[in-house]
Short mmCIF file of C-alpha atoms in Angstrom, two decimals:
data_model
loop_
_atom_site.label_atom_id
_atom_site.label_comp_id
_atom_site.label_asym_id
_atom_site.label_seq_id
_atom_site.Cartn_x
_atom_site.Cartn_y
_atom_site.Cartn_z
CA MET A 1 26.03 102.86 -25.59
CA ILE A 2 24.94 100.23 -28.16
CA SER A 3 22.67 97.42 -29.36
CA ARG A 4 22.43 94.01 -27.81
CA SER A 5 21.14 90.58 -28.60
CA PHE A 6 21.76 87.57 -26.47
CA THR A 7 21.82 84.70 -28.92
CA ALA A 8 25.11 82.85 -29.23
CA SER A 9 26.10 84.67 -32.39
CA ALA A 10 24.09 87.87 -32.20
CA THR A 11 25.07 89.86 -29.14
CA ARG A 12 26.18 93.36 -28.71
CA ARG A 13 29.81 93.81 -29.55
CA SER A 14 32.24 91.07 -30.50
CA LEU A 15 34.09 91.85 -33.64
CA LEU A 16 36.76 89.30 -34.27
CA ARG A 17 35.86 85.75 -33.44
CA ALA A 18 32.30 87.00 -33.79
CA LEU A 19 32.28 86.01 -37.41
CA ALA A 20 34.74 83.17 -37.04
CA ALA A 21 32.57 81.48 -34.42
CA ALA A 22 29.62 81.57 -36.80
CA GLY A 23 31.59 80.74 -39.93
CA GLY A 24 32.79 84.26 -40.59
CA ALA A 25 36.34 85.63 -40.58
CA VAL A 26 39.02 83.19 -41.72
CA ALA A 27 42.66 83.54 -42.61
CA GLY A 28 42.94 85.21 -45.99
CA GLY A 29 39.28 86.07 -46.36
CA VAL A 30 35.76 86.21 -45.00
CA ARG A 31 33.00 83.65 -45.23
CA PRO A 32 29.33 84.55 -44.86
CA VAL A 33 27.58 83.87 -41.57
CA PRO A 34 24.92 81.19 -42.02
CA ALA A 35 21.46 82.39 -41.00
CA ALA A 36 20.97 79.26 -38.91
CA ALA A 37 24.07 80.07 -36.86
CA ALA A 38 22.88 83.61 -36.22
CA ARG A 39 19.64 82.21 -34.78
CA HIS A 40 21.32 79.67 -32.48
CA PRO A 41 20.05 79.86 -28.89
CA LEU A 42 22.03 80.86 -25.85
CA PRO A 43 24.95 78.66 -24.78
CA ARG A 44 23.79 76.08 -22.27
CA ALA A 45 26.42 77.26 -19.80
CA ALA A 46 24.62 80.58 -19.47
CA ARG A 47 21.20 78.99 -19.07
CA ARG A 48 22.42 76.65 -16.34
CA HIS A 49 23.29 79.54 -14.03
CA LYS A 50 20.70 80.17 -11.37
CA PRO A 51 19.45 83.68 -10.66
CA ASP A 52 20.58 85.52 -7.55
CA PRO A 53 17.34 87.06 -6.24
CA ASP A 54 18.97 88.78 -3.27
CA LYS A 55 21.35 90.77 -5.47
CA ALA A 56 18.61 91.45 -8.00
CA HIS A 57 16.45 92.84 -5.18
CA GLU A 58 19.25 95.15 -4.00
CA ILE A 59 19.71 96.49 -7.53
CA ARG A 60 15.97 96.99 -7.95
CA SER A 61 15.84 98.88 -4.64
CA GLU A 62 18.58 101.26 -5.78
CA PHE A 63 16.76 101.90 -9.03
CA VAL A 64 13.68 102.77 -6.99
CA HIS A 65 15.79 105.13 -4.86
CA ALA A 66 17.00 106.94 -7.98
CA TRP A 67 13.47 107.04 -9.40
CA GLU A 68 11.94 108.42 -6.21
CA GLY A 69 14.40 111.32 -6.42
CA TYR A 70 13.26 112.05 -9.96
CA LYS A 71 9.58 111.87 -8.99
CA ARG A 72 10.12 114.17 -6.01
CA PHE A 73 12.21 116.89 -7.65
CA ALA A 74 11.90 116.67 -11.43
CA TRP A 75 8.63 114.99 -12.43
CA GLY A 76 7.66 115.93 -16.00
CA HIS A 77 11.07 117.45 -16.70
CA ASP A 78 13.88 115.82 -18.61
CA GLU A 79 16.59 115.23 -16.03
CA LEU A 80 17.09 115.37 -12.28
CA ARG A 81 19.63 117.41 -10.32
CA PRO A 82 19.66 115.14 -7.26
CA VAL A 83 21.98 117.19 -5.04
CA SER A 84 20.22 120.54 -5.32
CA GLY A 85 16.77 119.04 -5.82
CA GLY A 86 16.33 120.69 -9.19
CA HIS A 87 15.86 119.68 -12.79
CA SER A 88 17.05 120.52 -16.30
CA ASP A 89 15.92 120.27 -19.91
CA PHE A 90 17.91 118.04 -22.23
CA PHE A 91 16.95 118.84 -25.81
CA ALA A 92 15.87 122.48 -25.76
CA HIS A 93 15.67 124.93 -22.87
CA GLY A 94 12.08 125.55 -21.84
CA HIS A 95 10.80 122.52 -23.76
CA PRO A 96 10.86 119.46 -21.48
CA VAL A 97 9.58 116.19 -22.95
CA GLY A 98 9.70 114.01 -19.84
CA LEU A 99 12.88 112.33 -21.07
CA SER A 100 13.53 110.37 -17.86
CA ILE A 101 9.92 109.14 -17.88
CA VAL A 102 10.27 107.78 -21.42
CA GLU A 103 13.69 106.30 -20.64
CA ALA A 104 12.36 104.46 -17.59
CA LEU A 105 9.29 102.84 -19.15
CA ASP A 106 10.56 99.38 -20.04
CA THR A 107 12.84 99.24 -16.97
CA HIS A 108 9.78 99.60 -14.74
CA HIS A 109 8.12 96.89 -16.78
CA VAL A 110 10.88 94.27 -16.54
CA MET A 111 11.31 95.00 -12.82
CA GLU A 112 7.53 94.50 -12.38
CA LEU A 113 7.03 98.00 -10.98
CA ASP A 114 3.61 98.18 -12.56
CA ALA A 115 2.29 101.18 -10.65
CA GLU A 116 5.23 103.23 -11.94
CA THR A 117 4.74 101.94 -15.47
CA ASP A 118 1.13 103.09 -15.31
CA ARG A 119 2.17 106.45 -13.86
CA CYS A 120 4.60 107.00 -16.75
CA VAL A 121 2.06 106.00 -19.39
CA ARG A 122 -0.53 108.36 -17.92
CA TRP A 123 1.90 111.28 -18.01
CA ILE A 124 3.00 110.54 -21.57
CA THR A 125 -0.48 110.10 -22.97
CA GLY A 126 -1.77 113.14 -21.11
CA HIS A 127 1.08 115.62 -21.56
CA LEU A 128 3.55 114.70 -24.33
CA ASP A 129 3.26 116.77 -27.51
CA PHE A 130 6.00 117.10 -30.12
CA ASP A 131 4.69 120.22 -31.83
CA ILE A 132 7.72 122.11 -30.51
CA ASP A 133 9.32 125.11 -32.21
CA ALA A 134 12.87 124.12 -31.27
CA ASP A 135 15.84 122.24 -32.70
CA PHE A 136 16.18 118.68 -31.41
CA GLN A 137 19.32 116.60 -31.90
CA VAL A 138 18.30 113.77 -34.22
CA PHE A 139 20.58 111.05 -32.82
CA GLU A 140 19.63 111.58 -29.18
CA THR A 141 15.96 111.91 -30.06
CA VAL A 142 15.99 108.61 -31.97
CA ILE A 143 17.78 106.48 -29.39
CA ARG A 144 16.04 108.03 -26.38
CA MET A 145 12.55 109.18 -27.34
CA VAL A 146 11.75 107.05 -30.40
CA GLY A 147 13.39 104.02 -28.78
CA GLY A 148 11.74 104.65 -25.42
CA LEU A 149 8.26 105.04 -26.88
CA LEU A 150 8.77 101.89 -28.97
CA SER A 151 9.87 99.77 -26.03
CA GLY A 152 7.10 101.28 -23.92
CA TYR A 153 4.56 100.27 -26.53
CA LEU A 154 6.03 96.78 -26.80
CA ALA A 155 5.83 96.46 -23.00
CA THR A 156 2.31 97.78 -22.49
CA GLY A 157 0.44 97.62 -25.79
CA GLU A 158 -0.70 101.21 -25.24
CA LYS A 159 -1.35 102.37 -28.82
CA ARG A 160 -1.02 106.05 -27.96
CA LEU A 161 2.69 105.42 -27.33
CA LEU A 162 3.09 104.07 -30.86
CA ASP A 163 1.12 106.99 -32.29
CA LEU A 164 3.38 109.49 -30.51
CA CYS A 165 6.44 107.58 -31.67
CA THR A 166 5.26 107.70 -35.29
CA ASP A 167 4.51 111.41 -35.04
CA LEU A 168 7.99 112.08 -33.66
CA ALA A 169 9.71 109.97 -36.33
CA ASP A 170 7.80 111.83 -39.05
CA ARG A 171 9.08 115.11 -37.62
CA LEU A 172 12.66 113.76 -37.68
CA LEU A 173 12.57 112.41 -41.24
CA PRO A 174 13.41 115.75 -42.96
CA ALA A 175 16.90 115.46 -41.45
CA PHE A 176 17.34 112.41 -43.70
CA THR A 177 15.21 113.20 -46.74
CA THR A 178 16.52 116.74 -47.33
CA SER A 179 20.16 115.69 -47.14
CA PRO A 180 21.93 115.43 -50.51
CA THR A 181 23.79 112.31 -49.36
CA GLY A 182 21.06 110.68 -47.27
CA MET A 183 23.17 111.06 -44.14
CA PRO A 184 21.05 113.03 -41.66
CA TYR A 185 21.61 116.57 -40.49
CA ARG A 186 22.36 116.88 -36.81
CA TYR A 187 19.31 118.94 -35.84
CA VAL A 188 15.75 119.35 -36.98
CA ASN A 189 13.08 121.77 -35.80
CA LEU A 190 10.19 119.58 -34.72
CA ARG A 191 7.56 122.10 -35.78
CA THR A 192 8.96 123.51 -39.03
CA GLY A 193 11.14 120.64 -40.25
CA GLU A 194 14.04 123.05 -40.77
CA VAL A 195 17.38 121.24 -40.59
CA SER A 196 20.83 122.37 -39.43
CA GLY A 197 24.22 121.01 -38.46
CA PRO A 198 25.78 119.50 -41.60
CA VAL A 199 28.94 118.17 -39.87
CA LEU A 200 28.42 115.32 -37.43
CA PRO A 201 30.10 112.12 -36.21
CA LEU A 202 29.47 108.61 -37.45
CA ALA A 203 27.49 107.43 -34.44
CA GLU A 204 24.90 110.11 -35.16
CA ILE A 205 24.71 109.05 -38.80
CA GLY A 206 24.47 105.31 -38.29
CA THR A 207 22.55 104.76 -35.04
CA ASN A 208 19.03 104.70 -36.43
CA ILE A 209 18.27 101.40 -38.13
CA LEU A 210 17.15 99.51 -35.02
CA GLU A 211 14.57 102.04 -33.86
CA PHE A 212 13.46 103.00 -37.37
CA GLY A 213 13.41 99.37 -38.49
CA VAL A 214 11.18 98.28 -35.61
CA LEU A 215 8.91 101.25 -36.25
CA SER A 216 8.64 100.27 -39.93
CA ASP A 217 7.67 96.75 -38.90
CA LEU A 218 5.03 97.95 -36.44
CA THR A 219 3.49 100.51 -38.80
CA ASN A 220 4.03 98.68 -42.09
CA ASP A 221 5.69 101.87 -43.35
CA SER A 222 9.11 101.30 -44.92
CA ARG A 223 10.15 104.97 -44.99
CA TYR A 224 11.87 104.87 -41.63
CA ARG A 225 14.05 101.83 -42.26
CA LYS A 226 14.91 103.00 -45.78
CA ALA A 227 16.10 106.36 -44.46
CA ALA A 228 18.31 104.72 -41.85
CA LYS A 229 19.71 102.20 -44.34
CA ARG A 230 20.52 104.90 -46.89
CA ALA A 231 22.51 106.78 -44.25
CA LEU A 232 24.50 103.68 -43.33
CA ARG A 233 25.26 102.93 -46.96
CA ALA A 234 26.44 106.47 -47.66
CA ALA A 235 28.91 106.38 -44.78
CA TYR A 236 30.19 102.91 -45.67
CA GLN A 237 30.81 103.95 -49.26
CA ARG A 238 33.22 106.64 -48.03
CA ARG A 239 35.59 104.25 -46.26
CA SER A 240 39.28 104.51 -47.08
CA SER A 241 41.33 102.02 -49.09
CA LEU A 242 42.18 100.42 -45.72
CA ASP A 243 38.44 99.86 -45.11
CA LEU A 244 38.54 102.30 -42.19
CA LEU A 245 36.21 105.21 -41.49
CA ALA A 246 37.14 108.58 -40.06
CA THR A 247 35.10 110.20 -37.31
CA SER A 248 33.07 113.17 -38.64
CA ILE A 249 31.69 113.96 -42.06
CA ASN A 250 29.88 116.77 -43.86
CA VAL A 251 26.53 115.33 -44.90
CA GLU A 252 26.05 117.91 -47.62
CA THR A 253 29.36 117.43 -49.43
CA GLY A 254 30.07 113.86 -48.35
CA ARG A 255 33.61 114.87 -47.39
CA TRP A 256 35.30 113.81 -44.17
CA ALA A 257 35.86 116.58 -41.61
CA ASP A 258 38.83 114.80 -40.00
CA ARG A 259 41.15 111.85 -40.56
CA GLU A 260 40.98 110.02 -37.22
CA ALA A 261 39.73 106.43 -37.07
CA VAL A 262 38.70 105.84 -33.46
CA SER A 263 37.07 102.40 -34.00
CA PHE A 264 34.89 101.67 -30.96
CA ASN A 265 35.39 104.96 -29.17
CA PRO A 266 32.70 107.63 -29.25
CA PRO A 267 31.58 109.40 -31.29
CA VAL A 268 31.72 106.38 -33.61
CA ASP A 269 30.95 103.46 -31.26
CA SER A 270 27.31 102.67 -31.97
CA PHE A 271 27.81 102.88 -35.75
CA PHE A 272 29.40 99.43 -35.59
CA GLU A 273 26.81 97.92 -33.28
CA TYR A 274 23.97 99.10 -35.47
CA LEU A 275 25.55 97.54 -38.54
CA TRP A 276 25.44 94.24 -36.71
CA GLY A 277 22.00 95.05 -35.35
CA GLY A 278 20.65 95.52 -38.87
CA TRP A 279 21.62 91.91 -39.55
CA ALA A 280 20.69 90.43 -36.17
CA MET A 281 17.26 92.07 -36.00
CA PHE A 282 16.18 92.25 -39.63
CA ARG A 283 18.45 89.80 -41.48
CA ASP A 284 19.75 92.64 -43.65
CA GLU A 285 22.64 91.06 -45.53
CA ASP A 286 24.02 94.43 -46.65
CA CYS A 287 24.56 95.39 -43.03
CA LEU A 288 26.26 92.06 -42.37
CA ASN A 289 28.54 92.46 -45.38
CA TRP A 290 29.47 96.03 -44.45
CA PHE A 291 30.23 94.90 -40.92
CA ARG A 292 32.43 92.01 -41.97
CA THR A 293 34.30 94.20 -44.48
CA MET A 294 35.38 96.69 -41.83
CA GLU A 295 35.90 94.33 -38.89
CA PRO A 296 39.18 92.82 -40.21
CA ALA A 297 40.47 96.35 -40.93
CA VAL A 298 39.92 97.37 -37.31
CA LYS A 299 41.71 94.22 -36.16
CA LYS A 300 44.63 94.76 -38.52
CA HIS A 301 45.25 98.47 -38.05
CA GLN A 302 43.98 99.35 -34.58
CA THR A 303 44.42 96.53 -32.07
CA GLU A 304 47.39 96.92 -29.75
CA ARG A 305 48.52 95.06 -26.66
CA ILE A 306 50.45 96.72 -23.87
CA GLY A 307 51.55 94.03 -21.48
CA GLU A 308 48.57 91.72 -21.13
CA LEU A 309 45.99 94.40 -21.91
CA LEU A 310 44.22 94.83 -25.24
CA TRP A 311 43.41 98.30 -26.61
CA PHE A 312 42.43 99.99 -29.87
CA LYS A 313 44.72 102.78 -30.96
CA ASN A 314 43.43 105.79 -32.87
CA VAL A 315 44.97 106.01 -36.30
CA ASP A 316 44.88 107.95 -39.56
CA PHE A 317 42.08 106.23 -41.49
CA ARG A 318 43.97 106.57 -44.77
CA THR A 319 47.43 105.39 -43.68
CA GLY A 320 46.93 103.50 -40.43
CA ASN A 321 49.57 105.67 -38.72
CA LEU A 322 49.21 106.10 -34.95
CA LEU A 323 47.59 109.35 -33.82
CA ASN A 324 47.02 108.75 -30.09
CA ARG A 325 46.26 106.14 -27.44
CA ARG A 326 43.20 107.70 -25.86
CA GLN A 327 40.34 105.41 -24.98
CA SER A 328 36.82 106.19 -23.79
CA SER A 329 34.95 104.22 -21.16
CA LEU A 330 32.06 103.93 -23.62
CA ALA A 331 34.16 101.68 -25.87
CA VAL A 332 34.07 98.67 -23.55
CA ALA A 333 30.52 97.75 -24.55
CA ILE A 334 31.13 97.58 -28.31
CA LEU A 335 33.00 94.32 -28.71
CA PRO A 336 30.34 91.71 -27.90
CA VAL A 337 28.42 92.33 -31.15
CA GLY A 338 28.40 89.27 -33.31
CA GLY A 339 28.94 86.59 -30.69
CA ASP A 340 31.25 85.54 -27.93
CA ASN A 341 34.95 85.83 -28.68
CA THR A 342 38.34 86.00 -27.05
CA LEU A 343 38.88 89.58 -28.09
CA ALA A 344 35.78 90.81 -26.26
CA ALA A 345 36.88 89.00 -23.11
CA ASP A 346 40.38 90.47 -23.35
CA TYR A 347 39.05 93.99 -23.82
CA PHE A 348 36.70 93.63 -20.87
CA ARG A 349 39.66 92.62 -18.74
CA SER A 350 41.53 95.72 -19.91
CA TRP A 351 38.74 97.91 -18.53
CA THR A 352 38.61 95.74 -15.41
CA ALA A 353 42.22 96.78 -14.85
CA VAL A 354 41.05 100.41 -15.00
CA LEU A 355 38.31 99.60 -12.49
CA ASP A 356 40.93 97.96 -10.25
CA LYS A 357 43.01 101.13 -10.29
CA TYR A 358 40.30 103.77 -9.81
CA ALA A 359 37.19 101.97 -8.40
CA VAL A 360 35.07 104.12 -10.73
CA ILE A 361 36.05 104.17 -14.40
CA PRO A 362 37.04 107.65 -15.67
CA GLU A 363 35.56 109.06 -18.86
CA LEU A 364 38.81 109.03 -20.82
CA ILE A 365 42.24 107.49 -20.33
CA ASP A 366 45.59 107.26 -22.08
CA TYR A 367 45.94 103.52 -22.07
CA ALA A 368 49.73 103.41 -22.36
CA HIS A 369 49.93 103.72 -18.56
CA LEU A 370 46.21 103.85 -17.64
CA ASP A 371 46.57 107.58 -17.03
CA VAL A 372 43.42 109.64 -16.59
CA VAL A 373 42.70 112.23 -19.27
CA ASP A 374 39.16 113.13 -18.15
CA PRO A 375 38.53 112.30 -14.46
CA HIS A 376 34.73 112.56 -14.59
CA ASN A 377 32.34 109.64 -14.54
CA GLN A 378 28.98 110.51 -16.05
CA LEU A 379 27.25 107.44 -14.61
CA ARG A 380 28.27 105.41 -17.64
CA PRO A 381 26.57 102.00 -17.99
CA GLU A 382 28.86 100.40 -20.58
CA TYR A 383 30.95 98.24 -18.25
CA ALA A 384 27.82 96.70 -16.71
CA ASN A 385 26.32 96.31 -20.17
CA CYS A 386 29.36 94.38 -21.39
CA ALA A 387 29.44 92.21 -18.26
CA PHE A 388 25.83 91.20 -18.84
CA GLU A 389 26.36 90.30 -22.46
CA LEU A 390 29.53 88.31 -21.90
CA TYR A 391 27.95 86.49 -18.96
CA TRP A 392 24.98 85.39 -21.01
CA GLN A 393 27.20 84.35 -23.88
CA THR A 394 29.67 82.34 -21.82
CA GLY A 395 28.12 81.54 -18.46
CA ASP A 396 31.44 82.51 -16.86
CA PRO A 397 30.73 83.73 -13.28
CA PHE A 398 33.67 86.14 -13.59
CA TYR A 399 31.36 88.57 -15.37
CA ARG A 400 28.74 88.42 -12.64
CA THR A 401 31.44 89.08 -10.05
CA ALA A 402 32.63 92.07 -12.07
CA ALA A 403 29.08 93.39 -12.43
CA TRP A 404 28.48 93.15 -8.70
CA ARG A 405 31.68 95.05 -7.94
CA TYR A 406 30.61 97.73 -10.42
CA PHE A 407 27.26 97.97 -8.61
CA LYS A 408 28.83 98.26 -5.16
CA ASN A 409 31.15 101.01 -6.37
CA LEU A 410 28.22 102.73 -8.07
CA ARG A 411 26.32 102.72 -4.79
CA ALA A 412 29.34 103.80 -2.75
CA HIS A 413 30.39 106.76 -4.91
CA HIS A 414 27.33 107.96 -6.84
CA ARG A 415 24.46 107.61 -4.36
CA VAL A 416 23.08 110.73 -2.66
CA PRO A 417 19.87 111.25 -0.64
CA GLY A 418 18.13 112.60 -3.74
CA GLY A 419 19.07 109.72 -6.03
CA TYR A 420 22.24 109.08 -8.05
CA THR A 421 24.62 111.68 -9.42
CA ILE A 422 27.79 111.99 -11.47
CA VAL A 423 31.33 112.03 -10.06
CA THR A 424 33.65 114.87 -11.07
CA ASP A 425 37.03 113.30 -10.21
CA VAL A 426 37.55 109.56 -9.78
CA THR A 427 41.19 110.09 -8.74
CA ARG A 428 40.30 111.81 -5.45
CA ASN A 429 39.21 110.23 -2.19
CA PRO A 430 36.45 110.84 -1.38
CA MET A 431 35.29 111.35 -4.93
CA PRO A 432 33.63 114.75 -5.36
CA LYS A 433 30.11 114.64 -6.75
CA GLY A 434 28.41 116.76 -9.34
CA ASP A 435 24.69 117.52 -9.54
CA HIS A 436 23.30 115.64 -12.52
CA CYS A 437 21.52 112.35 -13.06
CA PRO A 438 21.49 111.61 -16.81
CA ALA A 439 18.18 110.21 -18.01
CA TYR A 440 19.91 107.15 -19.44
CA VAL A 441 20.49 105.93 -15.88
CA PHE A 442 16.81 104.95 -15.83
CA ALA A 443 17.18 103.05 -19.10
CA GLU A 444 20.54 101.37 -18.69
CA ASN A 445 22.67 101.05 -15.55
CA PHE A 446 20.20 99.34 -13.25
CA LYS A 447 18.51 97.41 -16.05
CA TRP A 448 21.75 95.75 -17.16
CA LEU A 449 22.61 94.87 -13.58
CA TYR A 450 19.12 93.61 -12.78
CA LEU A 451 18.98 91.39 -15.85
CA THR A 452 22.40 89.97 -14.94
CA PHE A 453 21.20 88.65 -11.57
CA ALA A 454 17.43 88.25 -11.98
CA ASP A 455 15.45 85.69 -13.89
CA ALA A 456 13.12 88.39 -15.14
CA PRO A 457 9.89 86.73 -16.34
CA ARG A 458 9.09 89.67 -18.62
CA PHE A 459 12.31 89.39 -20.61
CA ASP A 460 13.13 86.62 -23.08
CA TYR A 461 16.83 85.99 -22.46
CA THR A 462 17.18 83.75 -25.51
CA ARG A 463 16.08 86.30 -28.10
CA GLY A 464 16.03 89.69 -26.40
CA TYR A 465 17.64 92.59 -28.22
CA LEU A 466 18.40 95.98 -26.73
CA SER A 467 19.36 99.22 -28.43
CA THR A 468 22.42 101.30 -27.73
CA GLU A 469 20.32 103.18 -25.17
CA GLY A 470 19.24 100.00 -23.38
CA LYS A 471 15.72 99.92 -24.84
CA ILE A 472 14.33 96.42 -25.22
CA LEU A 473 13.28 96.24 -28.87
CA ARG A 474 12.75 92.48 -28.97
CA GLY A 475 11.98 89.96 -26.26
CA LEU A 476 9.62 91.88 -23.98
CA ARG A 477 6.78 89.94 -22.42
CA ARG A 478 3.68 91.83 -21.37
CA ALA A 479 2.22 91.50 -17.90
#
């Protein structure tokens, strides 16, 4: 999961020609990206494509099916168990915060489901209270709850949403401000401010600047963006002589807890997209420079082609030596940051080969022979996310075709009477189902697909920017 903009040079995850296309990476060095290039509008090819309202309607209907299951069995709770008709808490047992409601807010808005938007706002303003004596994971709380309340406020103008968002961010800040390095602790008690969890992965350290930056802009309070920026800087300063980063770090000592550079795989993936996002959203030149310093290192030490397929090997971040060839399905959505490029297209086609083989993409593969390492599919949205971004960058109908096939397979293998659920083994036929609908389904999967085929009047396709959790942080139009 990651951040997304749909201008020609500021989209979610393209790392190589990203900078070259805008005057960036060149042989023997790196040139700065001109600000004018980063603001260039969408390619005309993308704008010329007409919407497909029939497909958009089908996607919207399936989102409604999933949502009706949540309303029926789990309303007010965090996540739905659509097979058993139950529910579960996400952050802390016994302390639901209506996570799926917050996640769904801006999706309802862009799909013009106004009665559901109003229903969600009424629940949030009437029930949500963050004075909770429990440890909440900072990363997930930022991208899901802070981001969801922000996008909800941007969609509706309901000030209570912004007030709740500010209150929550204030409760999260001790994770940043009490850290000796500025890199946040993993957990914070929302009532007491007590922090815990000093060892955490890069994505959890660096996936804050979009949400905190937007909140700073809306409140005219710089504390949030400064905290997120300090965390990014601290991690960047600990790169190796190869300009690579390892995966997990101790935020108290500043020492790495491992030696594995996994590039765009979790739990690092969104670190890179938020570096680009800091530039694309706020014109932060430090973020741009940090991004363009590490991008050539990833290209040099981690790209690998097996046959016609492009992959990113996991290496020792100090030596560049191969450690393994495991690849996560979440990685596919990282490359389109920075603009359209050949590398992003090649990587998307690598994951399309996985889709060809299994119909539903497994969580983890060994890419040497496309062997499954983890056969689950947790309703991941990244393939659809990448298809959307590449389609709007290039106008190539191949990406729409791929997105539609993803949707049909999603409907065929994940749909149950109570909504949508995970698959436990993509290698079996029929695929056995679990009993869990992650809340991000309401923020991501159907939204990416809908935006791919609809001409949504409440979304500005030329300047929209979405977070790693699919929250629209720029480009929403109110009803």
